[in-house]
Structure formats: structure tokens, C-alpha cells
Coordinates of C-alpha atoms and ligand atoms in Angstrom, one line a residue:
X26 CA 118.0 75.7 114.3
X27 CA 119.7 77.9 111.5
X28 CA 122.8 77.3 110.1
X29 CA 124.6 80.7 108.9
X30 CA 123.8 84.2 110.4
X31 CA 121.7 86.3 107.9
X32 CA 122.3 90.0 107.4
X33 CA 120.7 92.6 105.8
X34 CA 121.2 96.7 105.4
X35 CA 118.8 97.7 108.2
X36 CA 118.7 101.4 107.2
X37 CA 116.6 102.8 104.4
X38 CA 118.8 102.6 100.9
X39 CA 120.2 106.2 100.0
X40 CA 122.2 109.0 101.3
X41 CA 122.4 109.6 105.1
X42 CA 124.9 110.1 108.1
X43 CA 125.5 106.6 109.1
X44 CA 124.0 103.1 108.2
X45 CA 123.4 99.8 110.1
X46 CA 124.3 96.5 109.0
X47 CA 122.5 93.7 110.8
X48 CA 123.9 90.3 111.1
X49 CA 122.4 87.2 113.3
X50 CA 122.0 83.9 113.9
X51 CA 124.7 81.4 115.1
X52 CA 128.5 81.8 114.6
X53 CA 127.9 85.3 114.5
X54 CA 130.8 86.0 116.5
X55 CA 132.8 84.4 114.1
X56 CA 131.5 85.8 110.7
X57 CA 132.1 89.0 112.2
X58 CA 136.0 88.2 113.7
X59 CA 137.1 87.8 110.0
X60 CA 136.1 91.0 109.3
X61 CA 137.7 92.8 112.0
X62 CA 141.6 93.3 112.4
X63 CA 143.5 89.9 113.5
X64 CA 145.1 91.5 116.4
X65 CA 141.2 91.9 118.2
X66 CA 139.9 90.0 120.8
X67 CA 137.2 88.0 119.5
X68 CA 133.9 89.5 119.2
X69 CA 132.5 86.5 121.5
X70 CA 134.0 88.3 124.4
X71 CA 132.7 91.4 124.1
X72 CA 130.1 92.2 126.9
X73 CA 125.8 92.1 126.4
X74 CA 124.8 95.8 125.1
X75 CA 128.3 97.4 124.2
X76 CA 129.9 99.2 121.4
X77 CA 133.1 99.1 119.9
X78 CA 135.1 101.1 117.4
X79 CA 137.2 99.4 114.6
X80 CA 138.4 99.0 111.3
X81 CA 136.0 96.4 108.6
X82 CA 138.1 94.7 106.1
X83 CA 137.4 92.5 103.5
X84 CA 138.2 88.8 104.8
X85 CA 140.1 87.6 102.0
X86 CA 142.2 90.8 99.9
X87 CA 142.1 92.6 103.8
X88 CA 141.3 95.5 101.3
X89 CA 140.1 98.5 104.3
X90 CA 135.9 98.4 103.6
X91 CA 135.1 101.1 106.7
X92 CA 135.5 102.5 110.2
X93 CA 132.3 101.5 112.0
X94 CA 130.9 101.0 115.6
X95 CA 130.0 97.5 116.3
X96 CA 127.3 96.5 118.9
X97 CA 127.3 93.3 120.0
X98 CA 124.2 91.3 122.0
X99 CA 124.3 87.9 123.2
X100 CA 121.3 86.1 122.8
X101 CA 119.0 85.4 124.1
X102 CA 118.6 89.4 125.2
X103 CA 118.5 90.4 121.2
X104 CA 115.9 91.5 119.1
X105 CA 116.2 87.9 117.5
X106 CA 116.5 86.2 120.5
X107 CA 120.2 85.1 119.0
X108 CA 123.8 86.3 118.9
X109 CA 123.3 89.4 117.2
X110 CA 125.5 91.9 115.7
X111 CA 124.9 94.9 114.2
X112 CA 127.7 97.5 112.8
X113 CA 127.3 100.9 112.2
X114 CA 128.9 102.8 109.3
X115 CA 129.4 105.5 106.7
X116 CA 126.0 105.8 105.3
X117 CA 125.3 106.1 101.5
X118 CA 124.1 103.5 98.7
X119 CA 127.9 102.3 97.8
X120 CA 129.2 102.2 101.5
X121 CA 126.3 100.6 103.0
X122 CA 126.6 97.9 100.1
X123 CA 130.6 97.4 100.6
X124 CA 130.0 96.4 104.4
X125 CA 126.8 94.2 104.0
X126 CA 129.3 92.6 100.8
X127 CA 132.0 92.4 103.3
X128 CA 129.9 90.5 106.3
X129 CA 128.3 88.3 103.3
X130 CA 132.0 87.2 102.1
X131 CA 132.8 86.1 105.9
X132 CA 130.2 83.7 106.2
X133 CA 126.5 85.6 106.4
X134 CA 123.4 85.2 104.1
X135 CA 121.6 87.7 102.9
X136 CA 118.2 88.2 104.8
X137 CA 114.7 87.4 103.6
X138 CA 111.9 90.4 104.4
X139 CA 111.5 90.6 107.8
X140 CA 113.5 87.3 108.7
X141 CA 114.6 89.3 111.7
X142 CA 111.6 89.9 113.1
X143 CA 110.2 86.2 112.2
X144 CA 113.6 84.9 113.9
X145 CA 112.1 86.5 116.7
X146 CA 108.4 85.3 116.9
X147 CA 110.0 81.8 116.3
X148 CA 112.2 81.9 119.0
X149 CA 109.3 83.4 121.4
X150 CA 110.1 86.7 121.8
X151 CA 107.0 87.9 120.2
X152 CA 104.2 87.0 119.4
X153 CA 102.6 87.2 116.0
X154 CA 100.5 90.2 116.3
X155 CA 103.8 92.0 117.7
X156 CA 105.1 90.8 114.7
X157 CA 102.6 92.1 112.3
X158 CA 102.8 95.6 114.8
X159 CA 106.4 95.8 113.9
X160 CA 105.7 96.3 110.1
X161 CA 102.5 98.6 111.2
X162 CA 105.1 100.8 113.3
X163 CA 107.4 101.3 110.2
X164 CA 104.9 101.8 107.8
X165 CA 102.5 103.9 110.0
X166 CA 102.2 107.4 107.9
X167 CA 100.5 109.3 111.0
X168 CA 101.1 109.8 114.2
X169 CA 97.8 107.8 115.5
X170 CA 98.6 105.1 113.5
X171 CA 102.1 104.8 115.0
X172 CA 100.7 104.8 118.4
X173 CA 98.1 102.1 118.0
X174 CA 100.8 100.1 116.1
X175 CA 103.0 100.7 119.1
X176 CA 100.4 100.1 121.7
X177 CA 99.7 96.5 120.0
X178 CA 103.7 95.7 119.6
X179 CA 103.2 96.4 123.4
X180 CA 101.4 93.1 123.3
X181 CA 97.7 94.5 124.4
X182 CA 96.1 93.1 121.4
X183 CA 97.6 89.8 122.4
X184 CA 97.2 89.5 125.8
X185 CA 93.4 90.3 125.3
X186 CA 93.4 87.2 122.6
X187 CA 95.8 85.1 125.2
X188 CA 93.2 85.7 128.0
X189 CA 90.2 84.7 125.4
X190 CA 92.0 81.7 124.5
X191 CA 92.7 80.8 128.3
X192 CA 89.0 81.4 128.8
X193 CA 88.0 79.0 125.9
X194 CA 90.2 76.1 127.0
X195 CA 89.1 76.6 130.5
X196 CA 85.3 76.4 129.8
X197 CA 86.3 73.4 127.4
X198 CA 87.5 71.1 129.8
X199 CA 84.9 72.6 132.6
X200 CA 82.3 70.9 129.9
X201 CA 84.3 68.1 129.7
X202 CA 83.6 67.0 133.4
X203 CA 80.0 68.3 133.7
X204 CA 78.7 64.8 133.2
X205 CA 80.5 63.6 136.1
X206 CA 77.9 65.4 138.4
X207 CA 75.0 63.0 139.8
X208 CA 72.5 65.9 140.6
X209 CA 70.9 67.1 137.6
X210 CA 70.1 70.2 138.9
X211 CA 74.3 71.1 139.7
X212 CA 74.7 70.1 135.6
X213 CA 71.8 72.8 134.9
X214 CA 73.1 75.5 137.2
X215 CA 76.8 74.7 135.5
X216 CA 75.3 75.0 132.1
X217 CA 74.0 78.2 132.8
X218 CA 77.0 79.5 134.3
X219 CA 78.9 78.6 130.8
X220 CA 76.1 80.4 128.7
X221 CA 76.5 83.2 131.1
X222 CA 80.5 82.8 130.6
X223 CA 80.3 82.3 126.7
X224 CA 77.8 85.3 126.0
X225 CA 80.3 87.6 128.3
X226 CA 83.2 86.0 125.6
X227 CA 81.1 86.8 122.7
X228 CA 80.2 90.2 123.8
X229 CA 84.5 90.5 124.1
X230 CA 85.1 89.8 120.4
X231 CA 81.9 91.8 119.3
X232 CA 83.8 94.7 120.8
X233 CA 87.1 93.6 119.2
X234 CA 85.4 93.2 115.8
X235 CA 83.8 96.8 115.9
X236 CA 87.8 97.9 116.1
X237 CA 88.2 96.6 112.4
X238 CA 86.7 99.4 110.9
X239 CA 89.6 101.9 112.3
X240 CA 92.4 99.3 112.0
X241 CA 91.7 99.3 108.1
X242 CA 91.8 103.2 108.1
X243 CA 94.8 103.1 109.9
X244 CA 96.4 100.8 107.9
X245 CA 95.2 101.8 104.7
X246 CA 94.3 105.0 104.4
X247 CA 91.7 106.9 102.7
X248 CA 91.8 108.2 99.2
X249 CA 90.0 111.8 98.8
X250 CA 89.2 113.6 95.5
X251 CA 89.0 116.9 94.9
X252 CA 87.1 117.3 91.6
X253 CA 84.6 120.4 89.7
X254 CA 84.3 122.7 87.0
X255 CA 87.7 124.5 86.0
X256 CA 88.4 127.3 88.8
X257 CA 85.7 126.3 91.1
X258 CA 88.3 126.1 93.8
X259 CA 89.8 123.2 94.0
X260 CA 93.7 123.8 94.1
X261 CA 93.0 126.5 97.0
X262 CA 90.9 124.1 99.1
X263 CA 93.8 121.3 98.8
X264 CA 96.5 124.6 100.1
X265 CA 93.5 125.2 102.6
X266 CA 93.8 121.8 103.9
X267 CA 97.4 121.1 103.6
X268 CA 97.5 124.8 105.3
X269 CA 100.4 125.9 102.4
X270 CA 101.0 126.6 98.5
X271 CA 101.4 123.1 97.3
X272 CA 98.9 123.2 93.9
X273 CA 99.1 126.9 91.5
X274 CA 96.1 128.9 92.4
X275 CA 95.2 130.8 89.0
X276 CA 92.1 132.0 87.5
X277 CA 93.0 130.3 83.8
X278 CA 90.9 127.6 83.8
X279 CA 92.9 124.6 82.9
X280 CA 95.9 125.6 85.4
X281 CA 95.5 121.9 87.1
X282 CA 96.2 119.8 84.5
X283 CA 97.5 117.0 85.8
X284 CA 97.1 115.1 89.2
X285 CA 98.6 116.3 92.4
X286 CA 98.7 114.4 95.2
X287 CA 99.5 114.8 98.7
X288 CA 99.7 113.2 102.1
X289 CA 97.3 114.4 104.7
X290 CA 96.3 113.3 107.9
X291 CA 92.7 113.8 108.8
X292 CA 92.5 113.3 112.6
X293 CA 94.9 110.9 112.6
X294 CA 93.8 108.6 109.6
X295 CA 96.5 108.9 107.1
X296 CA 94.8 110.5 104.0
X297 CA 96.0 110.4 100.1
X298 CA 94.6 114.0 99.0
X299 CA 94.3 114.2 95.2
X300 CA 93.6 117.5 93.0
X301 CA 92.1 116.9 89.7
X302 CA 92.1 118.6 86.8
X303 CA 88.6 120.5 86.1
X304 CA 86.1 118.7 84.6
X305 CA 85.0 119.6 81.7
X306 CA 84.7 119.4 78.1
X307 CA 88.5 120.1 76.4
X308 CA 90.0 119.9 72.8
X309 CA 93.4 120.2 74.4
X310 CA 95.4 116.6 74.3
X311 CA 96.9 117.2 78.0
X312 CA 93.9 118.6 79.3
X313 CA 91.6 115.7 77.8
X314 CA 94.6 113.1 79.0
X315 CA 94.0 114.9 82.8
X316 CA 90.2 114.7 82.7
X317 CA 90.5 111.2 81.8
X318 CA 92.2 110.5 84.7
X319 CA 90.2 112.4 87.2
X320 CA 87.2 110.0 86.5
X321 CA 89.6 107.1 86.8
X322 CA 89.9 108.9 90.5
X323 CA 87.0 109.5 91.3
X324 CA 85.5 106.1 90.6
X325 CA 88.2 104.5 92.8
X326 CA 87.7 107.2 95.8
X327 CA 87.0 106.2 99.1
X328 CA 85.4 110.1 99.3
X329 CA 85.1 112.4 96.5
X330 CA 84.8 116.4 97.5
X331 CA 82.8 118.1 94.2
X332 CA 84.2 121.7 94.7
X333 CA 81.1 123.9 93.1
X334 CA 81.2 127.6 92.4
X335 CA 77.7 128.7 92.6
X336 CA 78.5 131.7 90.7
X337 CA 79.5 130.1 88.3
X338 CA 77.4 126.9 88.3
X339 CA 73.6 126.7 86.6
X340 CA 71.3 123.7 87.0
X341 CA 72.4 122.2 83.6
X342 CA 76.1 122.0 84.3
X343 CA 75.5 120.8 88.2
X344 CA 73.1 117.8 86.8
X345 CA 75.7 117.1 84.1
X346 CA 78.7 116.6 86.5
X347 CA 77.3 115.3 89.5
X348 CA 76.1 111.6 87.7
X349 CA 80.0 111.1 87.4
X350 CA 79.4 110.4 91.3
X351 CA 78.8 107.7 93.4
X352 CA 76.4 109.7 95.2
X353 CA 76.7 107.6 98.7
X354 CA 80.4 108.9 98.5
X355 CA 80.3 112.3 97.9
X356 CA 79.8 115.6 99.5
X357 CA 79.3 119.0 97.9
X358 CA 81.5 121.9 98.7
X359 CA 80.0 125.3 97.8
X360 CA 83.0 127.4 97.6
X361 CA 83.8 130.9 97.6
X362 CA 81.1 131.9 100.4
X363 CA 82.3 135.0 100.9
X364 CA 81.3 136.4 97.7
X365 CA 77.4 137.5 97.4
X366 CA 74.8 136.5 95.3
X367 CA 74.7 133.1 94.8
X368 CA 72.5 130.6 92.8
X369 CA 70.3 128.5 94.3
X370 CA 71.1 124.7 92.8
X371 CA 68.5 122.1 92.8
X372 CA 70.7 118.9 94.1
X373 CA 69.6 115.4 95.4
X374 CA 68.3 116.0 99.1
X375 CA 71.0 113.2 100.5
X376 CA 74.4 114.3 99.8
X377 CA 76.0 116.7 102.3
X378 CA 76.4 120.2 101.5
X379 CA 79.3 122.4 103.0
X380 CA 79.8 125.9 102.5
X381 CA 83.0 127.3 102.7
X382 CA 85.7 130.0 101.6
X383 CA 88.8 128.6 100.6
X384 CA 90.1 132.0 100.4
X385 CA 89.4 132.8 104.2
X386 CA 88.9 129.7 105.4
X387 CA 85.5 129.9 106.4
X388 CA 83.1 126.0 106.9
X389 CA 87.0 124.3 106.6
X390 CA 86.6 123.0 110.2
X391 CA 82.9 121.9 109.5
X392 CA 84.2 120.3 106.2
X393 CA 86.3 118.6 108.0
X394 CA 83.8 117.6 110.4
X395 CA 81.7 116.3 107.2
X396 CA 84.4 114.3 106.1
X397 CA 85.1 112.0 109.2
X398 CA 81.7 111.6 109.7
X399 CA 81.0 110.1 106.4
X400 CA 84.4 108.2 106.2
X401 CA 83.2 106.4 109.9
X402 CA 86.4 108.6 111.3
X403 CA 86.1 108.9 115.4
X404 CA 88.0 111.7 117.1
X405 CA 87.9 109.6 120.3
X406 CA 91.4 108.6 119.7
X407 CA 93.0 106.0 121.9
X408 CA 95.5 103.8 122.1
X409 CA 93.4 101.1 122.6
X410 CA 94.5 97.7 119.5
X411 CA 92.7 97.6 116.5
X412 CA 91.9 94.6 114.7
X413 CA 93.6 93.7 110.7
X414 CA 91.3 91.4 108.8
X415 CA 93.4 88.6 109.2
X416 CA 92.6 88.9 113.0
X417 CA 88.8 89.7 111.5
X418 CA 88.6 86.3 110.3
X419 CA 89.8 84.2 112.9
X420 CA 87.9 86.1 115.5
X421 CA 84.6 85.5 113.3
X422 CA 86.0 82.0 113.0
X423 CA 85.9 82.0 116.9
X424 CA 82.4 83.9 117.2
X425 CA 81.0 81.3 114.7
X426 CA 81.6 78.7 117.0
X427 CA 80.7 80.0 120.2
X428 CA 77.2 80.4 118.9
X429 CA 77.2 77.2 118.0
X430 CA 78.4 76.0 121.2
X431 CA 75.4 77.7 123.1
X432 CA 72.9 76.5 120.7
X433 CA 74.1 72.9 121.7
X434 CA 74.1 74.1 125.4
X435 CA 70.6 74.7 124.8
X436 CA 69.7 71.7 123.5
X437 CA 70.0 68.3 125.1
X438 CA 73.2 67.7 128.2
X439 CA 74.6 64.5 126.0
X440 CA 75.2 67.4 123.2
X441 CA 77.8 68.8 126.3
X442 CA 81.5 66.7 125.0
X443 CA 80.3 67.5 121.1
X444 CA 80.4 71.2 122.8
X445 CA 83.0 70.7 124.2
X446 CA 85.1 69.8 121.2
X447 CA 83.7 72.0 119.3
X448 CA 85.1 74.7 120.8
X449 CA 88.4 73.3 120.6
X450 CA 87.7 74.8 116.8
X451 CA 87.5 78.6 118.4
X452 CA 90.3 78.4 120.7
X453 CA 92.6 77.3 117.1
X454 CA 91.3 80.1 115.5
X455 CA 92.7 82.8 118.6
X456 CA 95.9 80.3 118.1
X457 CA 96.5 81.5 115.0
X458 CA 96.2 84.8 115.6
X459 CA 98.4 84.9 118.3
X460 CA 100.8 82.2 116.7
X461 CA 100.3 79.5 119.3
X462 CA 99.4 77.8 115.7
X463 CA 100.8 78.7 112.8
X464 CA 102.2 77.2 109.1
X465 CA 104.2 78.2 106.8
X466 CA 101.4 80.0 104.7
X467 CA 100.6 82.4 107.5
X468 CA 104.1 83.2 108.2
X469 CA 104.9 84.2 104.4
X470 CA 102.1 86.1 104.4
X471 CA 103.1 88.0 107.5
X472 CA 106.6 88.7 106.9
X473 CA 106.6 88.6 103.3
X474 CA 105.0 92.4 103.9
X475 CA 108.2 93.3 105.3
X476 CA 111.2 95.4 104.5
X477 CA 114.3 93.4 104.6
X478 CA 116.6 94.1 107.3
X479 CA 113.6 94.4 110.0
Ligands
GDP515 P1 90.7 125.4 90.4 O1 90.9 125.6 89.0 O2 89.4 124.7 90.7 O3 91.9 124.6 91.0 O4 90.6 126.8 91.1 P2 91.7 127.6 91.8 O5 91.9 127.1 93.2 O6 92.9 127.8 91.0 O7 90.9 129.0 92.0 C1 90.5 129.7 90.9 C2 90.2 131.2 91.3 O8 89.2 131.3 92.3 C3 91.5 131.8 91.8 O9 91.5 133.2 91.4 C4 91.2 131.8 93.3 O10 91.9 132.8 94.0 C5 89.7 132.0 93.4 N1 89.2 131.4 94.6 C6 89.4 130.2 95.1 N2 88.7 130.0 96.2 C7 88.1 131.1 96.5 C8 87.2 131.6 97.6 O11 86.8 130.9 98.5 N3 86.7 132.9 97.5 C9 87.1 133.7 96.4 N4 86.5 134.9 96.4 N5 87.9 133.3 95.4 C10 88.4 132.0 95.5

């Protein structure tokens, strides 16, 4: 099917103990001979699953490249599913680069992103959304994300879309037949068997569907903003949350004057957390350039936290800052609770109000709390699959028809075949999810996410 084995560095580009150069495809065996001394055995006869220790040369000047461990699986037990190869050995940018050159001058090609793991889908060792949990896994940024990547590269997203597919076909061709029957009655009672059987399927992908929202909060992330007034807070509640020193804590206003960022998980959903500078008038260029940016921020928020320090705060500065807000994605944090005495603040009755003290911690679990509610985030955590939107789509695609399906049902027996066809339509749409159908377009959108060398 392909021609030359391709190879890519499979370990991230940089400094490090060792790294891994993987090479596959046919002729493998071969590539990889010429770079090894001419006294070996060829690398053909090396056993499934075992290592070897030797000298890489370059195949033409014989010029020593590295000492490396080479692991040698015959396909089809590979990740590919072909003769695979991969050599372990010094790791660093130029070393790395010498032995991928070195396995290139034999006879590879270099890899496309994740060509790897497409060799693999295509020669059925995975299916596609295995595939797609592959690139999840790598990229995942929290533990919970890992898990539900690993838990679909399992295959329990697919099976479930396998088994709905099955279920499709099988009630297709059940339709198919009903007209055989004499008795009218047995074609009624069938019919209603099948609505019974289709509103159970549709009840399946409702569930399915509902997984979306937590899938794109896994997959994406959330962006939080921590804006106010200069000194309201704000650098101590992002060291609060990230429990440690990351942003200067200093009563100067002004101190934050440029973005800091950090990565935070917030149960589980991977979180960018952003401090701001203060905002507020400034005739300082830095300070103005920092403001500037804070409302770029804030308008692209998924959340915005407005820290406010009611001691500091009056009615007239609250009203000014808060129409900078999108007010369905905001909450109010009244810092510094553990001081007395503070003002009472006329606000709009709909946006949630937390009081806290950065300084000891106080309301930071119920913040928290506040948070995931209003970003939809569950603490139920399980390892249960969760849908991406290309899997959204089809399975709409699917729903779509299905309603269809029983509104024909409902109708007239000779609108039975047409419903019968028709749901050939849903069962493509689970194909595709699955890859039991797929083209090129879907593919290159799929692996063209990929790192190369995966
Ligand atoms: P920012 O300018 O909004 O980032 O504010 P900072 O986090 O730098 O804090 C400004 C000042 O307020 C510092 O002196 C902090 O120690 C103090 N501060 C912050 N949070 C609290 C709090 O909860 N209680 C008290 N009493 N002081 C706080």
C-alpha cells in the first residue's frame, strides 16, 4: 500500500536524556540494515518486541552518527499495524536531527502529522475516534482530560457508536421485510416495536449529545479574567488559586502592568488564568498599553472575575467599570473580607456575588464553587466518553433522521421502504464517526491536528 517507510523524531524537539526515532512502513528492515554495522544480522530477523544495542552510521561516508537501542516490531503487532522500527538515542536538538538524517539518507521519508497514527486507523487497528483520542491524550493539559481521552482511545466511545450503527442497520432491513407479512395486525404490532426501538436509539444519542458540553471544556479549556481597580486584589487571588507567589503582591497601584497568565485546573477542566492590569484611568504609556489589553481580555473571556475592594470602591467607580462586562459572564468578588467596615454597593441583582479574603483564604472554596457552576463545570467526574463537535454533528445528522423515520412510521405502511432507506442516511452519519466511511477531507482534518511523529 505504501512504498517507502516514513520516519519522524517522535520525542518533543529540545534537550532531554534520550530521543526516539520512528521509522515504518515496508522495507523497513532494510532502510534500517544500512544504517547499522555490515557485520549485523539483518534487522528482519530480530524477534517481535526486542531491543538491541548498536552503533548508527551514516549509509554512505559510514561517518559514526550514534549509539542507540533499536526496537524492532513486526507487523502486524505495531502501533502502525506495519514493520516498525523505532531507535532510541542521545537526546538533544542536533543528535536527534543527525539520526532521523541518517534513517532518511537510507531510504525513509519524512512523516506527515500524525501519519503514524493514520497508518494505523487505515490498516484497522483503530478506529477513528481512537484516532482523534490519541491527539486528545497528548494534548490533554489535566489530569481529567487525560483520562476521558484515555477511556475513549479505549474504544468506549466507539463501541457505543458501533452498537448504534448495528442497531440502525438491523432495524433497516427489519423494515425492509415488514411488507412481507399478510396480517395487518403482525405489520402494526412490528411498527410499534420499531418506534419503541427508534425512541430507545434516540434517547441514546440525546444522552451522548448532552456529553458535548464537557468534551469542549476538556478540549478547550476555559479562559478566566481577573480584572478591577488597581490593588483591589487581584494578583493575591490568582497566588490564592494557583496556591503560590506567581504575580508581585504590592500596594503601589499599577504593580500588574502587564498580563500574566497561568495554567490552572479547575476540577479538572484545564483553565487559562489571566491577571490584568488594574483598570483605570492612566497617563503612563505601559500602564495605558496594559489596560488596553485587559479589555481585549475581558471581551474574549469565557468568565471574567471583577475583583472589588469595597473599601475602596463607591457607587460611581463600581457603575463606571462594571459596563466593561458582559454581565451574563461575570461574577463579583468582594475581596478583602476580613477587614471591617465595608460599603454597601448598589449592583445589578443577577450577577453572583462572592465574598472572600485573598489574604486568608476565606469564600475561595465557595468561589470556586461559583465558578463551575456558571461555566456548566460538573464535579461528577467520570470516565465516561465525551463527544467533539465533529461527533456533534454527525450524531445530530443521525437524530435528524430518526425523527424523520418515525414521523413516516406514523404515517401510511407503503411510507415503510422510503423509511427504510432513509435511515440508511443515519447509519452513514455514525460511519463517519467511527470511520467505517471516510474521505480524504475528514482524514486531513483529523490528523492534520497532529504532532508529527505520533
Ligand atoms: P492588585 O493590584 O489588584 O493586583 O492587588 P494586590 O494583590 O497587589 O494587593 C494589593 C494590596 O492589597 C496588597 O497590599 C495586598 O496584601 C492587599 N490585599 C490583597 N488581598 C487582601 C485581602 O484579602 N485582605 C487584606 N486585608 N489585604 C489584601
Amino acid at each position: 500500500m505504501f512504498e517507502k517507510p516514513i520516519a519522524a523524531i517522535a520525542t518533543p524537539v529540545g534537550y532531554g536524556g534520550i530521543c526516539v526515532v520512528r521509522i515504518s512502513g515496508p522495507n523497513v528492515f532494510s532502510v534500517i540494515d544500512r544504517v547499522l554495522s555490515d557485520k549485523m544480522d539483518s534487522v528482519s530477523e530480530r524477534k517481535n518486541g526486542t531491543f538491541f544495542y548498536s552503533t548508527i552510521y551514516d549509509c554512505e561516508t559510514r561517518e559514526t552518527i550514534d549509539d542507540a537501542l533499536i526496537l524492532v516490531f513486526h507487523g502486524p503487532k505495531s502501533y502502525t499495524g506495519e514493520d516498525t522500527v523505532e531507535i532510541q538515542g542521545h537526546g538533544g536538538v542536533i543528535p536527534a536531527q543527525r539520526l532521523l538524517d541518517a534513517v532518511l539518507k537510507a531510504g525513509a521519508q519524512l512523516a506527515a502529522p500524525g501519519e503514524f497514527t493514520k497508518r494505523s486507523f487505515l490498516n484497522g487497528n483503530m478506529d477513528l475516534t481512537q484516532a482523534e483520542a490519541v491527539c486528545d491524550l497528548i494534548q490533554s493539559q489535566t489530569e481529567r482530560a487525560a483520562a476521558v481521552a484515555k477511556c475513549q482511545l479505549d474504544g468506549a466511545l466507539g463501541n457505543k457508536i458501533h452498537l448504534m450503527y448495528d442497531q440502525i442497520v438491523d432495524i433497516s432491513s427489519d423494515l425492509e421485510h415488514v411488507l412481507d407479512f399478510d396480517e395487518g395486525d403482525i405489520a402494526n404490532n412490528f411498527v410499534l416495536k420499531t418506534v419503541q426501538r427508534i425512541d430507545a436509539l434516540k434517547f441514546f444519542i440525546d444522552d451522548m449529545i448532552s456529553s458535548w458540553r464537557e468534551g469542549e471544556l476538556l478540549r478547550q479549556g476555559v479562559l478566566i479574567v481577573l480584572s478591577g481597580a488597581p490593588n483591589a486584589g487581584k494578583s493575591s487571588l490568582l497566588n490564592a488559586l494557583l496556591q503560590r507567589n506567581r504575580a508581585i503582591v504590592h500596594n503601589t497601584p499599577g504593580t500588574t502592568r502587564d498580563i500574566i497568565e497561568e495554567s490552572y485546573s479547575l476540577s479538572g477542566i484545564p483553565a487559562r488564568l489571566v491577571d490584568t492590569a488594574g483598570l483605570r484611568d492612566s497617563d503612563n504609556a505601559i500602564e495605558c498599553e496594559g489596560i488596553k489589553r485587559a479589555h481585549a481580555l475581558i471581551d474574549q473571556a469565557d468568565l471574567n472575575l471583577l475583583i472589588i475592594d469595597r473599601h475602596e470602591m463607591d457607587q460611581q467607580k463600581i457603575d463606571s467599570i462594571i459596563q466593561f462586562f458582559n454581565k451574563n459572564k461575570l461574577i463579583l468578588v468582594y475581596n478583602k473580607s476580613d477587614l471591617v467596615q465595608m460599603q454597601v454597593l448598589d449592583l445589578p441583582a443577577n450577577i453572583p456575588v462572592v465574598n472572600i479574603s485573598a489574604l486568608n483564604g476565606d469564600g475561595l472554596d465557595y468561589l470556586k464553587q461559583t465558578m463551575k457552576n456558571h461555566l456548566g463545570i460538573t464535579d461528577d467526574f467520570q470516565t465516561q466518553p465525551v463527544i467533539a463537535q465533529r461527533h456533534m454533528e454527525e450524531l445530530r445528522t443521525t437524530q435528524n433522521v430518526l425523527s424523520e423515520v418515525l414521523q413516516l412510521l406514523k404515517s401510511d405502511l407503503a411510507d415503510i421502504v422510503i423509511a427504510a432507506n432513509y435511515l440508511r442516511e443515519g447509519s452513514e452519519a455514525l460511519g463517519r464517526i467511527t470511520g467505517r466511511i471516510y474521505s480524504d477531507d475528514i482524514l486531513d482534518n483529523i490528523f492534520g491536528k497532529f504532532c508529527v511523529g505520533k
